[in-house]
Amino acid sequence: AQSVSQHNHHVILSEAASLELGCNYSYGGTVNLFWYVQYPGQHLQLLLKYFSGDPLVKGIKGFEAEFIKSKFSFNLRKPSVQWSDTAEYFCAVNAQSGTYKYIFGTGTRLKVLA
Amino acid sequence: ETGVTQSPTHLIKTRGQQVTLRCSSQSGHNTVSWYQQALGQGPQFIFQYYREEENGRGNFPPRFSGLQFPNYSSELNVNALELDDSALYLCASSGRDRSTDTQYFGPGTRLTVL
């Protein structure tokens, strides 16, 4: 079955610490990969996405993610987090062809301490 | 904030009733997707509508149905409500091209089934 796994459910970091959030997927065929973020009181919004080409993708606010096809992974990273990065982060995947579905992981709640 | 709006904001129903939720898509978007987000979970894909037809469906029973109108707005209908249907229902609009399939989310409708 198609699925997305986010291994870290809650992460607490101090400001300036480095961040890496894990995402693994199980999906046959070629996929598109996404990270979405939900800041407190705001809508879900796109952080970054991968469709093809360079597997290292840069997004907004200094975030980046690396697609490793052999590991079915798309981990999110930021070298130095800020208090304003406190939010919930969701990894998502859809297939580039075939039956349309958009699958989200369960999310990771990040709290950054000032 | 996106240009996606949803109504109502909150809704309380009793088991067995029917409910209709509404969504207006962002200007220029012709595709609408619906998601159910239970507490502590990621959004779960219900279905997507493109040109007034269902374009893909997740693992939801037939009592979850939808409509899309010529102006691309959409409705989600749920019949025979069950307690487990209590959740945040999210609408997202996007363009048709799957390769640029960023979902633009609305604020959601919080449904409580008693």
Coordinates of N, CA and C in Angstrom, one line a residue:
Chain A
A1 N 0.8 -1.2 0.0 CA 0.0 0.0 0.0 C 0.9 1.2 0.0
Q2 N 0.4 2.3 -0.6 CA 1.1 3.5 -0.7 C 1.1 4.2 0.7
S3 N 2.2 4.7 1.1 CA 2.3 5.3 2.4 C 3.4 6.3 2.5
V4 N 3.3 7.2 3.5 CA 4.4 8.1 3.8 C 4.6 8.0 5.3
S5 N 5.9 7.9 5.7 CA 6.2 7.8 7.1 C 7.1 8.9 7.6
Q6 N 6.7 9.5 8.6 CA 7.5 10.6 9.3 C 7.9 10.0 10.6
H7 N 9.2 9.8 10.9 CA 9.6 9.1 12.1 C 9.6 9.9 13.3
N8 N 9.8 11.2 13.2 CA 9.8 12.1 14.3 C 8.5 12.8 14.5
H9 N 7.8 12.5 15.6 CA 6.5 13.1 15.8 C 6.6 14.4 16.5
H10 N 7.5 14.5 17.4 CA 7.7 15.8 18.2 C 9.2 16.0 18.2
V11 N 9.6 17.2 17.9 CA 11.0 17.6 18.0 C 11.1 18.9 18.7
I12 N 12.0 19.0 19.7 CA 12.3 20.3 20.4 C 13.8 20.6 20.2
L13 N 14.0 21.8 19.7 CA 15.4 22.3 19.5 C 15.5 23.7 20.0
S14 N 16.8 24.0 20.3 CA 17.1 25.4 20.7 C 17.4 26.2 19.4
E15 N 17.2 27.5 19.5 CA 17.6 28.3 18.3 C 19.0 28.1 17.9
A16 N 19.3 28.1 16.6 CA 20.6 27.9 16.0 C 21.0 26.5 15.9
A17 N 20.2 25.6 16.4 CA 20.5 24.1 16.3 C 20.1 23.8 14.8
S18 N 20.7 22.7 14.4 CA 20.4 22.2 13.0 C 19.2 21.2 13.1
L19 N 18.5 21.2 12.0 CA 17.3 20.4 11.9 C 17.4 19.4 10.8
E20 N 16.9 18.1 11.1 CA 16.7 17.2 10.0 C 15.4 16.4 10.4
L21 N 14.4 16.4 9.5 CA 13.2 15.7 9.7 C 13.1 14.6 8.7
G22 N 12.9 13.4 9.1 CA 12.9 12.2 8.2 C 11.5 12.0 7.5
C23 N 11.6 11.6 6.3 CA 10.4 11.2 5.5 C 10.8 10.1 4.6
N24 N 10.0 9.0 4.7 CA 10.2 7.8 3.8 C 8.8 7.5 3.2
Y25 N 8.9 7.1 1.9 CA 7.6 6.8 1.3 C 7.6 5.4 0.6
S26 N 6.5 4.9 0.5 CA 6.3 3.6 -0.2 C 5.3 3.9 -1.3
Y27 N 5.8 3.9 -2.6 CA 4.9 4.3 -3.7 C 5.5 3.8 -5.0
G28 N 4.8 3.0 -5.7 CA 5.3 2.5 -7.0 C 5.4 3.5 -8.0
G29 N 6.4 3.5 -8.9 CA 6.5 4.4 -10.0 C 7.2 5.7 -9.6
T30 N 7.2 6.6 -10.5 CA 7.8 7.9 -10.3 C 6.9 8.8 -9.6
V31 N 7.5 9.5 -8.6 CA 6.7 10.3 -7.7 C 7.2 11.8 -7.7
N32 N 6.2 12.6 -7.2 CA 6.5 14.0 -6.9 C 6.5 14.1 -5.3
L33 N 7.4 14.9 -4.8 CA 7.6 14.9 -3.3 C 7.4 16.3 -2.8
F34 N 6.8 16.5 -1.6 CA 6.5 17.8 -1.1 C 6.8 17.8 0.4
W35 N 7.1 19.0 0.9 CA 7.0 19.3 2.3 C 6.1 20.5 2.4
Y36 N 5.1 20.3 3.3 CA 4.2 21.4 3.7 C 4.5 21.8 5.2
V37 N 4.1 23.0 5.5 CA 4.3 23.5 6.8 C 3.0 24.2 7.3
Q38 N 2.7 24.0 8.5 CA 1.5 24.8 9.1 C 2.0 25.5 10.4
Y39 N 2.1 26.8 10.2 CA 2.5 27.6 11.4 C 1.3 27.8 12.3
P40 N 1.4 28.1 13.5 CA 0.3 28.2 14.4 C -0.7 29.2 13.9
G41 N -2.0 28.8 13.8 CA -3.1 29.7 13.4 C -3.1 30.0 11.9
Q42 N -2.3 29.3 11.1 CA -2.2 29.6 9.7 C -2.6 28.3 8.9
H43 N -2.8 28.5 7.6 CA -3.2 27.4 6.7 C -1.9 26.6 6.4
L44 N -2.1 25.3 6.0 CA -1.0 24.6 5.4 C -0.5 25.3 4.2
Q45 N 0.8 25.3 4.1 CA 1.4 25.9 2.9 C 2.6 25.2 2.4
L46 N 3.0 25.3 1.2 CA 4.1 24.6 0.6 C 5.4 25.2 1.1
L47 N 6.3 24.3 1.5 CA 7.7 24.7 1.9 C 8.6 24.4 0.7
L48 N 8.5 23.3 0.1 CA 9.4 23.0 -1.1 C 8.8 21.7 -1.8
K49 N 9.3 21.5 -3.0 CA 8.8 20.3 -3.8 C 9.9 19.8 -4.7
Y50 N 9.8 18.5 -5.0 CA 10.7 17.9 -6.0 C 9.9 17.2 -7.0
F51 N 10.2 17.5 -8.3 CA 9.6 16.8 -9.4 C 10.6 16.0 -10.2
S52 N 11.7 16.6 -10.5 CA 12.8 15.9 -11.3 C 14.0 16.8 -11.2
G53 N 15.1 16.2 -11.7 CA 16.4 17.0 -11.8 C 17.2 16.9 -10.5
D54 N 17.8 18.0 -10.1 CA 18.7 18.0 -8.9 C 17.9 17.5 -7.7
P55 N 18.5 16.4 -7.1 CA 17.7 15.9 -6.0 C 17.8 16.7 -4.7
L56 N 18.7 17.7 -4.7 CA 18.7 18.6 -3.6 C 17.9 19.9 -3.9
V57 N 16.8 20.0 -3.2 CA 15.8 21.1 -3.5 C 15.8 22.1 -2.4
K58 N 15.8 23.4 -2.8 CA 15.8 24.5 -1.8 C 14.4 25.1 -1.8
G59 N 14.0 25.4 -0.6 CA 12.6 26.0 -0.4 C 12.7 27.3 0.3
I60 N 11.6 27.7 0.8 CA 11.5 29.0 1.5 C 12.2 29.0 2.8
K61 N 12.5 30.1 3.4 CA 13.0 30.3 4.7 C 14.2 29.5 5.0
G62 N 15.1 29.2 4.0 CA 16.3 28.5 4.3 C 16.2 27.0 4.4
F63 N 15.0 26.4 4.1 CA 14.9 25.0 4.2 C 15.4 24.3 2.9
E64 N 15.8 23.1 3.0 CA 16.2 22.3 1.8 C 15.8 20.8 2.1
A65 N 15.7 20.0 1.1 CA 15.4 18.6 1.2 C 16.2 17.9 0.1
E66 N 16.5 16.6 0.5 CA 17.3 15.8 -0.5 C 16.5 14.6 -0.8
F67 N 16.3 14.3 -2.1 CA 15.6 13.1 -2.5 C 16.6 12.0 -2.7
I68 N 16.5 10.9 -2.0 CA 17.4 9.8 -2.2 C 16.6 8.6 -2.7
K69 N 16.6 8.4 -4.0 CA 15.7 7.4 -4.6 C 15.9 6.0 -4.1
S70 N 17.2 5.7 -3.9 CA 17.5 4.3 -3.4 C 17.0 4.0 -2.0
K71 N 16.8 5.1 -1.3 CA 16.3 4.9 0.1 C 14.8 5.3 0.3
F72 N 14.2 5.7 -0.8 CA 12.8 6.2 -0.8 C 12.7 7.3 0.3
S73 N 13.6 8.2 0.3 CA 13.6 9.2 1.4 C 13.6 10.6 0.8
F74 N 13.1 11.5 1.6 CA 13.0 12.9 1.2 C 13.1 13.7 2.5
N75 N 14.3 13.8 3.1 CA 14.4 14.4 4.4 C 14.6 15.9 4.3
L76 N 14.0 16.6 5.3 CA 14.0 18.0 5.3 C 15.1 18.5 6.2
R77 N 15.8 19.6 5.8 CA 16.9 20.0 6.6 C 16.9 21.6 6.7
K78 N 17.5 22.1 7.8 CA 17.8 23.5 7.9 C 19.0 23.6 8.8
P79 N 20.0 24.3 8.4 CA 21.3 24.4 9.2 C 21.1 25.1 10.6
S80 N 20.2 26.0 10.6 CA 20.1 26.8 11.9 C 18.7 27.3 12.1
V81 N 17.9 26.7 13.0 CA 16.5 27.0 13.1 C 16.3 28.3 14.0
Q82 N 15.2 28.9 13.7 CA 14.8 30.1 14.5 C 13.5 29.8 15.2
W83 N 13.2 30.6 16.2 CA 12.0 30.5 17.0 C 10.8 30.5 16.1
S84 N 10.8 31.3 15.0 CA 9.7 31.4 14.1 C 9.5 30.1 13.2
D85 N 10.4 29.1 13.3 CA 10.2 27.9 12.6 C 9.3 26.9 13.4
T86 N 8.9 27.3 14.6 CA 7.9 26.5 15.4 C 6.7 26.3 14.5
A87 N 6.4 25.0 14.2 CA 5.3 24.7 13.3 C 5.1 23.2 13.3
E88 N 4.1 22.8 12.5 CA 4.0 21.3 12.2 C 4.4 21.2 10.7
Y89 N 5.2 20.1 10.4 CA 5.7 19.9 9.1 C 5.2 18.5 8.6
F90 N 4.7 18.6 7.3 CA 4.1 17.4 6.7 C 4.9 17.1 5.4
C91 N 5.2 15.8 5.3 CA 5.8 15.3 4.0 C 4.6 14.7 3.2
A92 N 4.7 14.9 1.9 CA 3.6 14.4 1.0 C 4.2 13.9 -0.3
V93 N 3.4 13.0 -0.9 CA 3.8 12.4 -2.2 C 2.6 12.2 -3.1
N94 N 2.8 12.4 -4.4 CA 1.8 11.9 -5.3 C 2.6 11.3 -6.5
A95 N 1.9 10.5 -7.3 CA 2.5 9.8 -8.4 C 2.4 10.7 -9.6
Q96 N 3.4 10.6 -10.5 CA 3.4 11.4 -11.7 C 2.5 10.9 -12.8
S97 N 2.0 9.7 -12.6 CA 1.0 9.1 -13.6 C 0.2 8.1 -12.9
G98 N -0.9 7.7 -13.6 CA -1.8 6.7 -13.0 C -2.8 7.3 -12.1
T99 N -3.5 6.5 -11.3 CA -4.6 7.0 -10.5 C -4.1 8.1 -9.6
Y100 N -4.9 9.2 -9.5 CA -4.5 10.3 -8.7 C -4.7 10.1 -7.3
K101 N -3.7 10.3 -6.5 CA -3.8 10.3 -5.0 C -2.7 11.2 -4.5
Y102 N -3.0 11.8 -3.3 CA -2.0 12.7 -2.7 C -1.9 12.2 -1.3
I103 N -0.8 11.7 -0.9 CA -0.7 11.1 0.4 C 0.3 11.9 1.3
F104 N -0.2 12.2 2.5 CA 0.5 13.0 3.5 C 1.0 12.0 4.6
G105 N 2.1 12.4 5.2 CA 2.6 11.7 6.4 C 1.8 12.3 7.6
T106 N 2.1 11.8 8.8 CA 1.3 12.1 10.0 C 1.8 13.4 10.6
G107 N 2.9 14.0 10.1 CA 3.4 15.3 10.6 C 4.4 15.2 11.7
T108 N 5.2 16.2 11.8 CA 6.2 16.4 12.9 C 6.0 17.8 13.5
R109 N 5.7 17.8 14.8 CA 5.6 19.1 15.5 C 7.0 19.5 16.0
L110 N 7.4 20.6 15.5 CA 8.7 21.2 15.8 C 8.5 22.4 16.8
K111 N 9.2 22.4 17.9 CA 9.1 23.5 18.8 C 10.6 24.0 18.9
V112 N 10.8 25.3 18.7 CA 12.1 25.9 18.8 C 12.1 26.8 20.0
L113 N 13.0 26.5 20.9 CA 13.1 27.3 22.1 C 14.0 28.5 21.9
A114 N 13.5 29.7 22.3 CA 14.3 30.9 22.1 C 15.5 31.0 23.1
Chain B
E1 N -1.7 33.8 3.4 CA -3.0 33.3 3.2 C -3.2 33.0 1.7
T2 N -3.9 31.9 1.4 CA -4.3 31.6 0.0 C -5.6 32.2 -0.3
G3 N -6.0 32.1 -1.6 CA -7.3 32.6 -2.0 C -8.4 31.5 -1.8
V4 N -8.2 30.4 -1.1 CA -9.1 29.4 -1.0 C -10.0 29.7 0.3
T5 N -11.3 29.7 0.1 CA -12.2 29.9 1.2 C -13.1 28.7 1.4
Q6 N -13.4 28.5 2.7 CA -14.3 27.4 3.0 C -15.4 27.8 4.0
S7 N -16.6 27.2 3.9 CA -17.7 27.5 4.8 C -18.4 26.2 5.1
P8 N -19.0 26.1 6.3 CA -18.8 27.1 7.4 C -17.5 26.8 8.1
T9 N -17.2 27.6 9.1 CA -15.9 27.4 9.8 C -16.0 26.2 10.8
H10 N -17.1 26.2 11.5 CA -17.4 25.1 12.4 C -18.8 24.6 12.2
L11 N -19.0 23.3 12.6 CA -20.3 22.7 12.4 C -20.5 21.6 13.4
I12 N -21.7 21.5 14.0 CA -22.0 20.4 14.9 C -23.2 19.6 14.3
K13 N -23.0 18.3 14.2 CA -24.1 17.5 13.7 C -24.3 16.3 14.6
T14 N -25.4 15.6 14.5 CA -25.6 14.3 15.2 C -25.4 13.2 14.3
R15 N -25.1 12.0 14.9 CA -24.9 10.8 14.1 C -26.1 10.5 13.2
G16 N -25.9 10.1 12.0 CA -27.0 9.8 11.1 C -27.4 11.0 10.2
Q17 N -27.0 12.2 10.6 CA -27.4 13.3 9.7 C -26.5 13.4 8.5
Q18 N -26.8 14.4 7.7 CA -26.0 14.6 6.4 C -25.5 16.1 6.6
V19 N -24.3 16.3 5.9 CA -23.7 17.6 6.0 C -23.1 17.9 4.6
T20 N -23.1 19.2 4.3 CA -22.5 19.8 3.1 C -21.5 20.8 3.4
L21 N -20.3 20.7 3.0 CA -19.3 21.7 3.2 C -18.9 22.3 1.8
R22 N -18.5 23.6 1.9 CA -18.3 24.3 0.6 C -16.9 24.9 0.5
C23 N -16.5 25.1 -0.7 CA -15.1 25.5 -0.9 C -15.1 26.4 -2.2
S24 N -14.4 27.5 -2.1 CA -14.1 28.3 -3.3 C -12.7 28.3 -3.6
S25 N -12.3 27.9 -4.9 CA -10.9 27.7 -5.2 C -10.2 29.1 -5.5
Q26 N -8.9 29.0 -5.4 CA -8.1 30.2 -5.7 C -8.3 30.6 -7.2
S27 N -8.2 31.8 -7.5 CA -8.4 32.3 -8.8 C -7.4 31.7 -9.8
G28 N -7.9 31.2 -10.9 CA -7.0 30.5 -11.9 C -6.8 29.1 -11.7
H29 N -7.3 28.5 -10.6 CA -7.2 27.1 -10.4 C -8.5 26.4 -10.8
N30 N -8.3 25.2 -11.5 CA -9.5 24.5 -12.0 C -9.7 23.2 -11.3
T31 N -8.9 22.9 -10.3 CA -8.9 21.6 -9.7 C -9.1 21.8 -8.2
V32 N -10.0 21.0 -7.6 CA -10.2 21.1 -6.1 C -10.1 19.7 -5.5
S33 N -9.3 19.6 -4.4 CA -9.2 18.3 -3.7 C -9.7 18.5 -2.3
W34 N -10.2 17.5 -1.7 CA -10.7 17.5 -0.3 C -9.9 16.5 0.5
Y35 N -9.7 16.9 1.8 CA -8.9 16.1 2.7 C -9.7 16.1 4.1
Q36 N -9.5 15.0 4.8 CA -10.0 14.9 6.1 C -8.7 14.8 7.1
Q37 N -8.7 15.7 8.1 CA -7.6 15.7 9.0 C -8.1 15.4 10.4
A38 N -7.9 14.2 10.9 CA -8.3 13.9 12.3 C -7.2 14.4 13.2
L39 N -7.6 14.6 14.4 CA -6.7 15.1 15.4 C -5.4 14.3 15.5
G40 N -4.2 15.0 15.4 CA -3.0 14.4 15.5 C -2.5 13.6 14.3
Q41 N -3.3 13.8 13.2 CA -2.9 13.0 11.9 C -2.6 14.0 10.8
G42 N -2.1 13.5 9.7 CA -1.9 14.3 8.6 C -3.2 14.3 7.7
P43 N -3.3 15.2 6.8 CA -4.5 15.2 5.9 C -4.6 13.9 5.2
Q44 N -5.8 13.4 5.1 CA -6.1 12.2 4.3 C -6.9 12.5 3.1
F45 N -6.4 12.2 1.9 CA -7.0 12.5 0.6 C -8.4 11.8 0.5
I46 N -9.4 12.6 0.2 CA -10.8 12.0 0.0 C -11.0 11.9 -1.4
F47 N -11.0 13.0 -2.2 CA -11.1 12.9 -3.7 C -10.7 14.3 -4.2
Q48 N -10.6 14.2 -5.6 CA -10.2 15.4 -6.3 C -11.2 15.6 -7.5
Y49 N -11.6 16.8 -7.8 CA -12.5 17.2 -8.9 C -11.8 18.1 -9.9
Y50 N -12.0 17.7 -11.1 CA -11.4 18.5 -12.2 C -12.5 18.5 -13.3
R51 N -12.8 19.7 -13.8 CA -13.9 19.9 -14.8 C -15.2 19.2 -14.4
E52 N -15.5 19.3 -13.2 CA -16.8 18.8 -12.6 C -16.9 17.3 -12.5
E53 N -15.8 16.6 -12.7 CA -15.7 15.2 -12.6 C -14.7 14.7 -11.5
E54 N -15.0 13.6 -10.9 CA -14.1 13.1 -9.9 C -12.9 12.5 -10.6
N55 N -11.7 12.9 -10.2 CA -10.5 12.6 -10.9 C -9.6 11.6 -10.1
G56 N -10.0 11.3 -8.9 CA -9.2 10.4 -8.1 C -9.8 10.3 -6.8
R57 N -9.7 9.2 -6.0 CA -10.4 9.0 -4.8 C -9.5 8.3 -3.8
G58 N -9.5 8.6 -2.6 CA -8.8 7.9 -1.5 C -9.7 6.8 -1.0
N59 N -9.3 6.3 0.2 CA -10.0 5.2 0.8 C -11.2 5.6 1.7
F60 N -12.2 6.2 1.0 CA -13.3 6.7 1.8 C -14.6 6.1 1.1
P61 N -15.6 5.8 2.0 CA -16.8 5.1 1.5 C -17.6 6.0 0.6
P62 N -18.6 5.4 -0.1 CA -19.4 6.2 -1.1 C -20.3 7.2 -0.4
R63 N -20.5 7.2 0.9 CA -21.3 8.2 1.6 C -20.5 9.5 1.6
F64 N -19.3 9.5 1.2 CA -18.5 10.8 1.0 C -18.6 11.1 -0.5
S65 N -19.3 12.2 -0.9 CA -19.4 12.5 -2.3 C -19.2 14.0 -2.5
G66 N -19.0 14.3 -3.7 CA -18.7 15.7 -4.0 C -19.3 16.2 -5.3
L67 N -19.1 17.5 -5.5 CA -19.5 18.2 -6.7 C -18.5 19.3 -7.0
Q68 N -18.4 19.6 -8.3 CA -17.6 20.8 -8.7 C -18.5 21.5 -9.6
F69 N -18.5 22.8 -9.5 CA -19.4 23.7 -10.3 C -18.6 24.3 -11.4
P70 N -19.3 24.9 -12.4 CA -18.5 25.5 -13.6 C -17.6 26.6 -13.1
N71 N -17.8 27.2 -12.0 CA -16.9 28.3 -11.6 C -15.7 27.7 -10.7
Y72 N -15.6 26.3 -10.7 CA -14.6 25.5 -10.0 C -14.8 25.4 -8.5
S73 N -15.8 26.1 -8.0 CA -16.1 25.9 -6.5 C -16.5 24.4 -6.3
S74 N -16.6 24.0 -5.1 CA -16.9 22.6 -4.9 C -17.6 22.4 -3.6
E75 N -18.3 21.3 -3.5 CA -19.0 20.9 -2.2 C -18.5 19.4 -1.9
L76 N -18.4 19.2 -0.6 CA -18.2 17.9 -0.1 C -19.5 17.5 0.7
N77 N -20.1 16.4 0.4 CA -21.3 15.9 1.1 C -21.0 14.6 1.8
V78 N -21.4 14.5 3.0 CA -21.2 13.3 3.8 C -22.6 12.9 4.3
N79 N -23.0 11.7 4.0 CA -24.3 11.2 4.4 C -24.1 10.2 5.6
A80 N -25.2 10.0 6.3 CA -25.2 9.0 7.4 C -23.9 9.2 8.3
L81 N -23.8 10.4 8.9 CA -22.6 10.8 9.7 C -22.4 9.8 10.8
E82 N -21.1 9.5 11.0 CA -20.6 8.6 12.1 C -19.7 9.5 13.0
L83 N -19.6 9.0 14.2 CA -18.8 9.7 15.2 C -17.4 9.9 14.7
D84 N -16.8 8.9 14.0 CA -15.4 9.0 13.5 C -15.3 10.0 12.3
D85 N -16.4 10.6 11.9 CA -16.3 11.6 10.8 C -15.9 13.0 11.4
S86 N -15.9 13.1 12.8 CA -15.4 14.3 13.4 C -14.0 14.6 13.0
A87 N -13.7 15.7 12.4 CA -12.4 16.0 11.9 C -12.4 17.4 11.3
L88 N -11.2 17.9 11.0 CA -11.1 19.1 10.2 C -11.1 18.7 8.7
Y89 N -12.0 19.3 7.9 CA -12.1 19.0 6.5 C -11.4 20.2 5.7
L90 N -10.4 19.8 5.0 CA -9.6 20.8 4.2 C -9.9 20.7 2.7
C91 N -10.0 21.9 2.1 CA -10.1 21.9 0.7 C -8.8 22.5 0.2
A92 N -8.4 22.1 -1.0 CA -7.2 22.6 -1.6 C -7.4 22.8 -3.1
S93 N -7.0 23.9 -3.6 CA -7.1 24.0 -5.1 C -5.7 24.0 -5.7
S94 N -5.7 23.6 -7.0 CA -4.4 23.5 -7.7 C -4.7 23.6 -9.2
G95 N -3.6 23.7 -10.0 CA -3.7 23.6 -11.4 C -3.8 22.2 -11.8
R96 N -4.1 22.0 -13.1 CA -4.4 20.6 -13.6 C -3.1 19.8 -13.8
D97 N -2.0 20.5 -14.1 CA -0.8 19.8 -14.4 C -0.2 19.1 -13.1
R98 N -0.2 17.8 -13.2 CA 0.3 17.0 -12.0 C 1.7 17.3 -11.7
S99 N 2.5 17.8 -12.7 CA 3.9 18.0 -12.4 C 4.1 19.3 -11.6
T100 N 3.1 20.1 -11.5 CA 3.2 21.3 -10.7 C 2.1 21.4 -9.7
D101 N 1.9 20.2 -9.1 CA 0.7 20.0 -8.3 C 0.9 20.5 -6.8
T102 N 1.1 21.8 -6.7 CA 1.1 22.3 -5.3 C -0.3 22.5 -4.9
Q103 N -0.6 22.1 -3.7 CA -2.0 22.2 -3.2 C -2.0 23.5 -2.4
Y104 N -3.0 24.4 -2.6 CA -3.2 25.6 -1.9 C -4.4 25.4 -1.0
F105 N -4.2 25.4 0.3 CA -5.2 25.0 1.3 C -6.0 26.1 1.8
G106 N -7.3 25.8 2.1 CA -8.1 26.8 2.8 C -8.0 26.5 4.3
P107 N -8.7 27.3 5.1 CA -8.6 27.2 6.5 C -9.3 26.0 7.1
G108 N -10.1 25.3 6.4 CA -10.8 24.1 6.9 C -12.1 24.4 7.5
T109 N -12.9 23.3 7.6 CA -14.2 23.3 8.4 C -14.1 22.3 9.5
R110 N -14.3 22.7 10.7 CA -14.2 21.8 11.8 C -15.6 21.1 12.0
L111 N -15.7 19.8 11.8 CA -17.0 19.1 11.9 C -16.9 18.3 13.2
T112 N -17.9 18.4 14.0 CA -18.1 17.6 15.2 C -19.4 16.8 15.1
V113 N -19.3 15.5 15.2 CA -20.4 14.6 15.2 C -20.7 14.1 16.6
L114 N -21.9 14.4 17.1 CA -22.2 13.9 18.4 C -23.2 12.7 18.4

